[in-house]
mmCIF file of C-alpha atoms in Angstrom:
data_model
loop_
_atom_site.group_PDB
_atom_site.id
_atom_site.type_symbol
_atom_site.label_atom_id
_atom_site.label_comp_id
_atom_site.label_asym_id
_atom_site.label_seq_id
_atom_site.Cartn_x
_atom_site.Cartn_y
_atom_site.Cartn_z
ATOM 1 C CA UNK A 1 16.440 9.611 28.054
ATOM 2 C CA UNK A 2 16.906 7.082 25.576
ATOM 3 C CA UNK A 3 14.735 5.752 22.420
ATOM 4 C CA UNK A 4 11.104 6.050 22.306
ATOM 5 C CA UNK A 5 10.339 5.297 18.282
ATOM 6 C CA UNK A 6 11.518 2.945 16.012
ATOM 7 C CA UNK A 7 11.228 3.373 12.087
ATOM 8 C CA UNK A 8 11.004 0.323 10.203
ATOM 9 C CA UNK A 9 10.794 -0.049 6.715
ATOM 10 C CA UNK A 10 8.183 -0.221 4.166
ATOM 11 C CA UNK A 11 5.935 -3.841 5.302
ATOM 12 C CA UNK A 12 4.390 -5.388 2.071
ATOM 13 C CA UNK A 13 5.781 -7.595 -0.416
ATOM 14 C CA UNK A 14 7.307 -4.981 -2.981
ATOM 15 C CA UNK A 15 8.947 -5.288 -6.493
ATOM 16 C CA UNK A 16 12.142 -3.272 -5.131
ATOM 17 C CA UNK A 17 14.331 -5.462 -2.405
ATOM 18 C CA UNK A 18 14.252 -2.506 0.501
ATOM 19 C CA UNK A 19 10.329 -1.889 0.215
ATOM 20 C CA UNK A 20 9.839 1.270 -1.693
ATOM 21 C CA UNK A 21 8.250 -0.467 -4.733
ATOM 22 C CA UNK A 22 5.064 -1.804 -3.072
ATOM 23 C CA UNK A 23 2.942 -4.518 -4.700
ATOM 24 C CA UNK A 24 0.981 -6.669 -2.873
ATOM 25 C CA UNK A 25 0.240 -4.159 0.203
ATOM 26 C CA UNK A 26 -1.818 -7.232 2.759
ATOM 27 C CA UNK A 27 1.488 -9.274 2.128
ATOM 28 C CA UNK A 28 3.859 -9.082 4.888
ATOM 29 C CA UNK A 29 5.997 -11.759 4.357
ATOM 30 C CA UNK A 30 9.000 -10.018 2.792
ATOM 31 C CA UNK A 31 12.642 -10.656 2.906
ATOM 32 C CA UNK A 32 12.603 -8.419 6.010
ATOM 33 C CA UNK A 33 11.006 -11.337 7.618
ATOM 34 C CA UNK A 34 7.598 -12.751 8.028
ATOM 35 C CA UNK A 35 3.641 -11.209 9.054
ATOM 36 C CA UNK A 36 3.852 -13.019 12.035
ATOM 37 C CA UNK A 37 7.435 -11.712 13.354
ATOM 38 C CA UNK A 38 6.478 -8.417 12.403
ATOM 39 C CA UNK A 39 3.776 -8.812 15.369
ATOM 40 C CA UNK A 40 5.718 -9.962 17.789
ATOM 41 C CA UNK A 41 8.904 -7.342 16.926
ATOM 42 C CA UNK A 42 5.599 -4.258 17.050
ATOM 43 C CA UNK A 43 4.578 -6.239 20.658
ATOM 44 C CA UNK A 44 8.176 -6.349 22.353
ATOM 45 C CA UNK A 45 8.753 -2.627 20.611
ATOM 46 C CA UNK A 46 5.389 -1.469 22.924
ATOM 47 C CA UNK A 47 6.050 -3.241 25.875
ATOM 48 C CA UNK A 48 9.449 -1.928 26.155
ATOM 49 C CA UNK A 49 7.707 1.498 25.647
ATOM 50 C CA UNK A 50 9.474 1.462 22.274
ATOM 51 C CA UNK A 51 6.784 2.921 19.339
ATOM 52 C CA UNK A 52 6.980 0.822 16.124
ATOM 53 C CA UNK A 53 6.477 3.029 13.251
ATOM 54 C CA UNK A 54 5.911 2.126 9.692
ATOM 55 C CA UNK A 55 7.790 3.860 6.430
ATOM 56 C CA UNK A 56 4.432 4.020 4.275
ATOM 57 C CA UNK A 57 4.550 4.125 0.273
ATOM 58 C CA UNK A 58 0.951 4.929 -0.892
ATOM 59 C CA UNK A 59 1.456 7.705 -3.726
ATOM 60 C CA UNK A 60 2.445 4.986 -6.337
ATOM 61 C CA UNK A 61 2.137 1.229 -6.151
ATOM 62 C CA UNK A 62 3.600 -1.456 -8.797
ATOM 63 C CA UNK A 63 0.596 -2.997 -10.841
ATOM 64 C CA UNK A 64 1.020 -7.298 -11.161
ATOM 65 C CA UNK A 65 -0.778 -7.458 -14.207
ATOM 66 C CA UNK A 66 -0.152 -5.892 -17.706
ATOM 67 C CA UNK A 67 -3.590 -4.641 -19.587
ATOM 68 C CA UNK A 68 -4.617 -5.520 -23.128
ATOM 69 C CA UNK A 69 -1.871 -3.038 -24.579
ATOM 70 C CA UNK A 70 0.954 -4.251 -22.359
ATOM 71 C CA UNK A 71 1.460 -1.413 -19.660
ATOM 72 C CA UNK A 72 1.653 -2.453 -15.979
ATOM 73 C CA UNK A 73 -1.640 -1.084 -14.489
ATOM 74 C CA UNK A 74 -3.763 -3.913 -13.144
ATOM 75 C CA UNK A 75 -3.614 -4.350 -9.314
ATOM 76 C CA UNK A 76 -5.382 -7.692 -8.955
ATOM 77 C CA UNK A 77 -5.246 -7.040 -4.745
ATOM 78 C CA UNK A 78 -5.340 -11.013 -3.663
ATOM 79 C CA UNK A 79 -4.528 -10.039 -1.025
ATOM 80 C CA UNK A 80 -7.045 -7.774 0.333
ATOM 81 C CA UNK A 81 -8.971 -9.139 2.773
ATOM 82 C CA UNK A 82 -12.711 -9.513 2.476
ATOM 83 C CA UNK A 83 -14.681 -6.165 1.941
ATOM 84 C CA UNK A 84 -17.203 -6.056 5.070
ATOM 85 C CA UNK A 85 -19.424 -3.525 2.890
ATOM 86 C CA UNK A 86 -20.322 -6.238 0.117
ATOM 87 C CA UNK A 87 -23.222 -8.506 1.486
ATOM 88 C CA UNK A 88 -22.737 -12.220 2.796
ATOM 89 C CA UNK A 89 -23.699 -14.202 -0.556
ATOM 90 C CA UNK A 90 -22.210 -11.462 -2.908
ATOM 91 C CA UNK A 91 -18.967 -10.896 -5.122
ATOM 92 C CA UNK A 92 -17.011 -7.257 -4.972
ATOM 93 C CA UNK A 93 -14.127 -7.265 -7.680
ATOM 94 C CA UNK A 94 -10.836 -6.475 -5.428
ATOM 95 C CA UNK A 95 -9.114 -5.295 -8.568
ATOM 96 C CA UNK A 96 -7.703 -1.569 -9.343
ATOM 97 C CA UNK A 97 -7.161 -0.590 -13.263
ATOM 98 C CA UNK A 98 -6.792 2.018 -15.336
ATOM 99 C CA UNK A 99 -8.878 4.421 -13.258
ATOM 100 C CA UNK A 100 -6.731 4.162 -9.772
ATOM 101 C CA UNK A 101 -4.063 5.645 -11.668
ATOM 102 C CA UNK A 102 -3.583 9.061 -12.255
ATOM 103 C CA UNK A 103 -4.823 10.546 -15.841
ATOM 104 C CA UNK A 104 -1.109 12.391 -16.276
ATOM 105 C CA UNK A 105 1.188 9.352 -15.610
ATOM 106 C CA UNK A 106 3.286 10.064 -18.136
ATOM 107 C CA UNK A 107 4.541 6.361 -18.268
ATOM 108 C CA UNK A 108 1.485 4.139 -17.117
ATOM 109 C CA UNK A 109 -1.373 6.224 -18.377
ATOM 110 C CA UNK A 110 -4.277 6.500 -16.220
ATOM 111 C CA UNK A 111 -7.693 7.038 -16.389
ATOM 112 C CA UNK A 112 -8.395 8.741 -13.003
ATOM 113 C CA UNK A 113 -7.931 12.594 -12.073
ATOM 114 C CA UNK A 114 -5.306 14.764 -12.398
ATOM 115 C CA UNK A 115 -2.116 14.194 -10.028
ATOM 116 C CA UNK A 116 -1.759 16.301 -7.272
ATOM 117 C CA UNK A 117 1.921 16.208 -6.982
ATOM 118 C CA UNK A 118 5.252 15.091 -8.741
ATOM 119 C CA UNK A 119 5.009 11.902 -10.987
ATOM 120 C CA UNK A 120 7.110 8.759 -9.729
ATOM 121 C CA UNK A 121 8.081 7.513 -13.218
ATOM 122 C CA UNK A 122 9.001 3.244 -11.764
ATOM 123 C CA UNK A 123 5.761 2.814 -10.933
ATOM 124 C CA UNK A 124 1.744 4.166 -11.378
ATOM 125 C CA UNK A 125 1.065 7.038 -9.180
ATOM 126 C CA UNK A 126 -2.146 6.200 -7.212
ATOM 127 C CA UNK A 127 -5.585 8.556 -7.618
ATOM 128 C CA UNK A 128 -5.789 9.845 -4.434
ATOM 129 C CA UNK A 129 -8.800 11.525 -5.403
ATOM 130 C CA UNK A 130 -10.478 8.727 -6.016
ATOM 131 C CA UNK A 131 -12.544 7.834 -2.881
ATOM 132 C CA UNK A 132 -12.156 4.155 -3.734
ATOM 133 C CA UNK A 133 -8.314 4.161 -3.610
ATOM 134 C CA UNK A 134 -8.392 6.773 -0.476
ATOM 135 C CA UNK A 135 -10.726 4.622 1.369
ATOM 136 C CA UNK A 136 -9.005 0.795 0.716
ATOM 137 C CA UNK A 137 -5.710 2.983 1.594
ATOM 138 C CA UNK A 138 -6.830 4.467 5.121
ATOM 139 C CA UNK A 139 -8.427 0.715 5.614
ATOM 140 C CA UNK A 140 -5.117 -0.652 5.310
ATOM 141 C CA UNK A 141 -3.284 1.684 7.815
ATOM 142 C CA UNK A 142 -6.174 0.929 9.969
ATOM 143 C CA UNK A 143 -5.258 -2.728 9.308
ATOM 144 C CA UNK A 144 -1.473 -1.854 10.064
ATOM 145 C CA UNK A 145 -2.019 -0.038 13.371
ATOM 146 C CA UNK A 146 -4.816 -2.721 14.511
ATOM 147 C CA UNK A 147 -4.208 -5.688 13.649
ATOM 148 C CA UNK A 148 0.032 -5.691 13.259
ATOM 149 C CA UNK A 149 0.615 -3.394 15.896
ATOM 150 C CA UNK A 150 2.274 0.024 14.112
ATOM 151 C CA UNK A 151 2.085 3.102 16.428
ATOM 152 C CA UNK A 152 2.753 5.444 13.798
ATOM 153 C CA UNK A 153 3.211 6.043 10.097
ATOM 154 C CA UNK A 154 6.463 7.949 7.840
ATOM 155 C CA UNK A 155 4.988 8.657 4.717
ATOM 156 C CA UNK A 156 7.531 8.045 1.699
ATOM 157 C CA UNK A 157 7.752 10.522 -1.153
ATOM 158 C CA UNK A 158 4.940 13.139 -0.085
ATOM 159 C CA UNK A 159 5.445 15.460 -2.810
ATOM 160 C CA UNK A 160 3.892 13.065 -5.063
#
């Protein structure tokens, strides 16, 4: 009956060449190609009844800034968009440290809670009890399925 999905890989700019090193997660243009042919491949995938779905890395996430004692674990998120939360006038820091990170990274140290699965020693594993990092992460996907046009998510090393 022929194909009704379509897995593509990881979207945002990442450290790694194939995606699974995510950095920059608003960042689309990637050597894959660019934000705006990802749109129109996700709107010919649905109107040949063809679901685009998205390989999604969010248990660990390469930093792009080193702290004051050198490890990778400042996430300066430029490219988040604007926070609709924060009042017109008024200044939200974008940036994740120390505490979006799990407290039992062995590598990258954290500050937040325990992990609730396997560490991923190349990069910080991501709090997902944090209601911060679970919230800007579900706004995202939200972002994805919205405003690029994914149908569906595969969610990349879910033991971690």
């Amino acid at each position: 009956t022929g194909v009704d999905a379509v897995w593509l890989p990881p979207p945002s700019h990442s450290v790694s060449p194939e995606g699974y090193l995510p950095q920059r997660l608003y960042d689309l243009d990637t050597k894959y190609g660019t934000k705006e042919e990802l749109k129109t491949l996700c709107r010919e995938l649905k109107a040949a009844g063809i679901k685009p779905m998205a390989d999604i890395v969010i248990n660990h996430r390469c930093a792009d800034t080193q702290d004051e004692n050198g490890l990778w674990r400042i996430f300066s998120n430029v490219s988040f968009p604007p926070d609709e939360r924060v009042e017109p006038g008024k200044s939200f820091d974008r940036t994740w440290g120390p505490w979006a990170i799990v407290k039992d990274d062995p590598v990258f140290q954290g500050e937040g809670n325990s992990d609730t699965g396997e560490s991923f020693p190349p990069a910080p594993d991501l709090d997902h009890a944090n209601e911060r990092v679970r919230g800007e992460l579900t706004t995202w996907l939200n972002w994805l399925k919205h405003s690029i046009g994914f149908e569906g998510w595969r969610f990349d090393y879910a033991k971690g």
